[in-house]
């Protein structure tokens, strides 16, 4: 990864799971960078470049990459009445969450007491971030939370049998209600398994309606699908958008390599084409991968196109089901050969 100061370990984990190891670090001469990127990617690695400033030599190879926003924004639109929210949110993917939430018996309260905010920051928010993102987690400063208390900031708390177990700090921003910082007491994974994060999201969406807001923002997430943050937020009605001020990550992927295709099968990548957000995913042969792909391509409002890449026989067998979704664009790829198969070059030109 070149030029990427933050979230590099989390990005690597999407593609490598727990098998993430740090390699050599150091500076690379600008005129050698294109060759370094191409060599690493053509050997089966994932090369990611974040451009700090344009350069003619680098720009000559960018067409081989996809340009993924470093973070995607997610928001949800809400009904007018809080009583209508459960029906609005109830789907096949949230049904189990609602069951677990009811079973846990959470009760909720809203506070803007500064002492409660201090305790939340120390005992709930910081431990959870540290536990979930040990390598590159970033916690907002306590002063940042306290400064927003007079400008729409509030803490939604979840209790079980009178014990404060989790909370989410939210801010009322003009026309919308922003869900900001989640915390679980001492980062307790047993509490997390009770679906407390889902419970706090649902209660926050109710709170947004109570405050006469029809839109809630669910924060920003790395641009990867699979069972990650984007998937989780999308199941609560999340709509994906991009902020043009967020820098792109240029990802160089050589599709000749099985490990790269496997990456795209397990963690499809959200990337940008002009003002549109699109997804590139690899379809493995077999009925189960096809059904997962069909299901996933029907989700994620805000995605304009799904490029479903696969070998010719795989796409031929899936043609009828893929054709049922107008957002899907099949892209036939024959892995192998002596020349790199850059993802950015095999995708059809938009328009």
XYZ file of C-alpha atoms in Angstrom:
351
model
C 0.000 0.000 0.000
C 1.466 3.320 -1.074
C 0.408 6.659 0.397
C -2.140 5.080 2.730
C -1.470 6.152 6.295
C -4.655 4.920 7.973
C -6.784 1.754 7.922
C -4.186 -0.294 6.030
C -4.465 -3.281 8.437
C -8.277 -3.249 8.187
C -8.146 -3.137 4.389
C -5.661 -6.008 4.358
C -7.935 -8.036 6.637
C -10.803 -7.845 4.140
C -8.639 -9.622 1.594
C -6.476 -11.863 3.750
C -8.635 -12.629 6.769
C -6.502 -13.249 9.848
C -3.457 -14.142 7.738
C -2.108 -10.576 7.656
C 1.592 -9.896 8.086
C 3.549 -6.679 7.782
C 6.104 -6.531 5.017
C 8.928 -4.149 4.279
C 8.282 -0.478 4.777
C 10.080 2.464 3.310
C 10.120 5.106 0.645
C 9.900 4.362 -3.063
C 11.272 6.714 -5.681
C 8.417 8.213 -7.692
C 9.893 7.158 -11.037
C 10.161 3.552 -9.822
C 6.655 3.385 -8.378
C 4.807 2.196 -11.532
C 7.187 -0.746 -11.959
C 6.965 -1.622 -8.249
C 3.157 -1.580 -8.342
C 2.915 -3.669 -11.496
C 5.484 -6.188 -10.283
C 3.751 -6.679 -6.934
C 0.266 -6.962 -8.460
C 1.326 -9.211 -11.330
C 2.889 -11.567 -8.758
C -0.533 -12.022 -7.158
C -0.588 -9.265 -4.570
C -3.071 -6.450 -4.135
C -1.380 -3.130 -4.782
C -3.206 -0.069 -3.461
C -2.163 3.483 -4.217
C -3.521 6.661 -2.670
C -2.401 9.595 -4.798
C -1.235 12.610 -2.867
C -0.512 14.552 -6.036
C -0.714 13.728 -9.761
C 2.286 12.509 -11.682
C 2.568 11.676 -15.347
C 4.295 8.336 -14.799
C 1.662 7.123 -12.336
C -1.260 8.416 -14.389
C -0.121 6.274 -17.320
C -1.003 3.096 -15.406
C -4.149 4.181 -13.540
C -6.410 2.729 -16.252
C -5.312 -0.708 -15.044
C -6.755 -0.046 -11.601
C -10.213 0.540 -10.187
C -10.741 3.753 -8.212
C -12.443 2.957 -4.906
C -13.474 5.702 -2.475
C -11.436 5.319 0.699
C -14.769 5.441 2.579
C -18.402 5.261 1.483
C -21.231 7.131 3.223
C -24.383 5.327 4.323
C -27.736 6.831 5.259
C -31.296 5.600 5.684
C -34.682 7.191 5.031
C -37.304 6.733 7.717
C -41.110 6.584 8.019
C -42.993 9.419 9.703
C -44.230 7.342 12.634
C -41.926 5.422 15.051
C -44.589 2.705 15.287
C -44.053 1.964 11.590
C -40.300 1.487 11.973
C -40.221 -2.244 12.869
C -42.227 -3.138 9.783
C -40.045 -0.781 7.723
C -36.872 -2.536 8.903
C -38.069 -6.137 9.169
C -36.523 -8.280 6.426
C -35.108 -11.772 6.148
C -31.703 -10.389 7.179
C -32.942 -8.485 10.259
C -35.469 -11.013 11.574
C -32.899 -12.811 13.752
C -31.594 -9.478 15.085
C -35.062 -8.484 16.240
C -35.523 -11.890 17.897
C -32.226 -11.558 19.798
C -33.014 -7.966 20.778
C -36.369 -9.009 22.267
C -34.765 -11.927 24.088
C -32.045 -9.715 25.613
C -34.641 -7.387 27.111
C -32.805 -4.120 26.570
C -34.174 -0.895 28.015
C -33.048 2.490 26.769
C -32.506 6.031 27.972
C -31.141 9.217 26.423
C -28.764 11.540 28.265
C -26.561 14.559 27.672
C -24.995 14.480 31.138
C -21.256 15.272 30.685
C -20.273 12.789 33.408
C -22.136 10.028 31.592
C -20.348 11.004 28.377
C -16.980 10.762 30.137
C -17.806 7.321 31.494
C -19.048 6.192 28.078
C -15.822 7.341 26.408
C -13.599 5.587 28.944
C -15.553 2.398 29.696
C -17.554 1.702 26.541
C -16.315 3.450 23.412
C -12.518 3.249 23.778
C -12.452 -0.430 24.900
C -14.661 -1.494 21.984
C -12.559 0.300 19.362
C -9.375 -1.130 20.883
C -10.795 -4.657 20.891
C -12.251 -4.540 17.370
C -9.458 -2.613 15.633
C -6.244 -3.267 17.588
C -3.920 -2.210 14.762
C -5.542 0.885 13.328
C -8.543 1.822 15.434
C -9.093 5.553 15.861
C -11.051 7.005 18.756
C -12.479 10.491 18.754
C -11.224 12.663 21.579
C -13.438 13.071 24.630
C -13.375 16.844 24.138
C -14.858 16.377 20.648
C -17.874 14.629 22.143
C -18.283 17.150 24.944
C -18.092 20.089 22.534
C -21.118 18.832 20.608
C -23.365 18.463 23.669
C -24.726 21.990 23.220
C -25.175 21.433 19.495
C -27.379 18.362 19.279
C -25.129 15.735 20.836
C -26.694 13.027 23.014
C -25.988 9.545 24.277
C -28.435 6.699 23.750
C -27.804 4.063 26.437
C -28.809 0.392 26.531
C -29.342 -1.328 29.894
C -30.004 -4.933 30.886
C -31.682 -5.406 34.284
C -30.647 -1.894 35.259
C -26.984 -2.332 34.283
C -25.572 0.010 31.641
C -24.051 -2.303 29.029
C -23.657 -0.214 25.871
C -24.312 3.120 24.218
C -24.145 5.133 21.039
C -23.276 8.807 20.828
C -25.334 10.636 18.192
C -25.558 14.208 16.954
C -28.527 16.114 15.569
C -27.213 17.798 12.406
C -29.702 20.150 10.765
C -31.852 17.945 8.560
C -30.560 14.593 9.772
C -29.638 12.582 12.836
C -26.080 11.234 12.751
C -25.245 7.920 14.427
C -21.640 8.387 15.475
C -19.803 6.341 18.119
C -20.766 2.883 19.430
C -19.485 1.567 22.736
C -19.892 -1.662 24.741
C -18.878 -1.801 28.385
C -15.312 -3.112 28.607
C -15.637 -4.281 24.996
C -17.526 -7.345 26.290
C -18.078 -9.721 23.371
C -20.822 -11.598 25.227
C -22.888 -8.410 25.304
C -22.137 -7.769 21.639
C -23.462 -11.231 20.775
C -26.833 -10.236 22.223
C -27.185 -7.931 19.166
C -26.730 -4.807 21.247
C -25.284 -2.894 18.270
C -28.401 -3.660 16.243
C -30.546 -2.685 19.242
C -28.823 0.691 19.522
C -29.190 1.332 15.802
C -32.929 0.599 15.910
C -33.415 2.790 18.979
C -31.399 5.573 17.327
C -33.556 5.396 14.221
C -36.638 5.665 16.445
C -35.027 8.647 18.120
C -34.441 10.257 14.742
C -38.171 10.030 13.976
C -39.035 11.394 17.428
C -36.872 14.410 16.583
C -38.823 14.875 13.330
C -35.954 13.828 11.079
C -36.703 11.638 8.082
C -33.059 10.809 7.438
C -30.392 9.229 9.640
C -26.746 8.825 8.704
C -24.983 5.600 9.627
C -21.426 6.835 9.216
C -18.684 5.861 6.784
C -17.213 2.460 6.045
C -14.436 0.918 3.980
C -15.602 0.104 0.417
C -15.950 -3.655 0.722
C -18.960 -5.954 0.795
C -19.128 -9.463 2.188
C -20.278 -9.790 5.806
C -18.683 -6.517 6.917
C -19.775 -3.061 8.123
C -21.358 -2.005 4.810
C -23.428 -5.207 4.690
C -24.510 -4.725 8.318
C -25.547 -1.096 7.849
C -27.283 -1.782 4.540
C -29.614 -4.299 6.138
C -31.037 -1.465 8.270
C -32.145 0.355 5.138
C -28.744 1.858 4.398
C -28.279 3.682 1.082
C -24.724 4.029 -0.212
C -23.348 7.335 -1.471
C -19.928 8.845 -1.970
C -18.507 12.166 -0.861
C -16.458 13.651 -3.705
C -14.070 15.089 -1.111
C -13.002 11.592 -0.025
C -9.863 10.461 -1.816
C -9.806 7.408 -4.073
C -7.762 4.286 -3.514
C -6.408 2.904 -6.789
C -6.461 -0.899 -6.579
C -4.404 -2.940 -9.015
C -5.629 -6.539 -9.361
C -4.324 -9.133 -11.788
C -7.154 -11.621 -12.368
C -4.823 -14.396 -13.519
C -4.235 -15.238 -9.857
C -6.644 -17.426 -7.907
C -6.000 -15.505 -4.686
C -7.135 -12.265 -6.347
C -10.286 -13.871 -7.731
C -10.982 -15.339 -4.309
C -10.661 -11.850 -2.809
C -13.301 -10.508 -5.174
C -15.578 -13.474 -4.466
C -15.515 -13.025 -0.669
C -15.143 -9.222 -0.504
C -16.570 -7.520 -3.614
C -15.152 -4.034 -4.002
C -17.201 -0.835 -4.291
C -15.587 1.584 -6.717
C -16.421 4.719 -8.647
C -17.263 5.377 -12.277
C -17.787 9.098 -12.611
C -20.507 9.987 -10.117
C -21.739 6.376 -9.865
C -20.870 3.725 -7.327
C -20.412 0.263 -8.840
C -19.269 -3.125 -7.547
C -16.873 -5.702 -8.953
C -17.368 -9.288 -7.785
C -16.037 -12.676 -8.896
C -18.539 -15.513 -9.355
C -17.215 -18.959 -8.472
C -18.834 -21.989 -10.153
C -21.657 -23.777 -8.353
C -25.222 -23.184 -7.247
C -24.453 -21.757 -3.798
C -22.130 -18.949 -5.004
C -24.689 -18.095 -7.688
C -27.547 -17.817 -5.192
C -25.430 -15.634 -2.886
C -24.559 -13.371 -5.823
C -28.171 -13.136 -6.985
C -29.265 -12.230 -3.472
C -26.505 -9.677 -2.898
C -26.946 -7.930 -6.232
C -30.536 -7.245 -5.238
C -29.404 -5.342 -2.151
C -27.412 -2.159 -1.516
C -29.396 0.830 -2.794
C -27.018 3.386 -4.243
C -25.055 0.888 -6.337
C -25.619 1.569 -10.051
C -24.001 -1.529 -11.554
C -22.682 -4.888 -10.458
C -19.869 -6.216 -12.606
C -20.083 -9.971 -12.076
C -16.880 -11.457 -13.409
C -16.391 -15.153 -14.033
C -15.129 -17.791 -16.380
C -17.213 -18.262 -19.559
C -18.769 -21.591 -18.506
C -19.711 -20.220 -15.077
C -21.410 -17.160 -16.555
C -23.176 -19.225 -19.203
C -24.696 -21.471 -16.512
C -25.769 -18.402 -14.524
C -26.974 -16.307 -17.472
C -30.719 -16.637 -16.906
C -30.635 -15.749 -13.224
C -28.160 -12.894 -13.655
C -30.248 -11.437 -16.494
C -33.181 -10.956 -14.104
C -31.386 -8.022 -12.476
C -30.815 -5.054 -14.773
C -28.012 -3.772 -12.539
C -25.880 -6.849 -13.291
C -23.264 -6.670 -16.045
C -21.616 -10.084 -16.658
C -17.938 -9.882 -17.602
C -16.358 -13.015 -19.055
C -12.733 -13.601 -18.057
C -10.387 -16.434 -19.055
C -7.684 -16.600 -16.364
C -4.163 -17.516 -17.367
C -1.782 -16.406 -20.038
C 1.514 -14.624 -19.836
C 0.168 -11.074 -19.716
C -1.583 -9.504 -16.704
C -5.381 -9.358 -16.724
C -5.888 -6.030 -14.983
C -9.358 -5.609 -13.477
C -9.481 -1.998 -14.591
C -8.882 -3.043 -18.208
C -11.311 -5.962 -18.442
C -14.324 -3.966 -17.243
C -16.452 -2.520 -20.030
C -16.207 1.203 -20.687
C -19.231 2.985 -19.103
C -21.804 4.319 -21.521
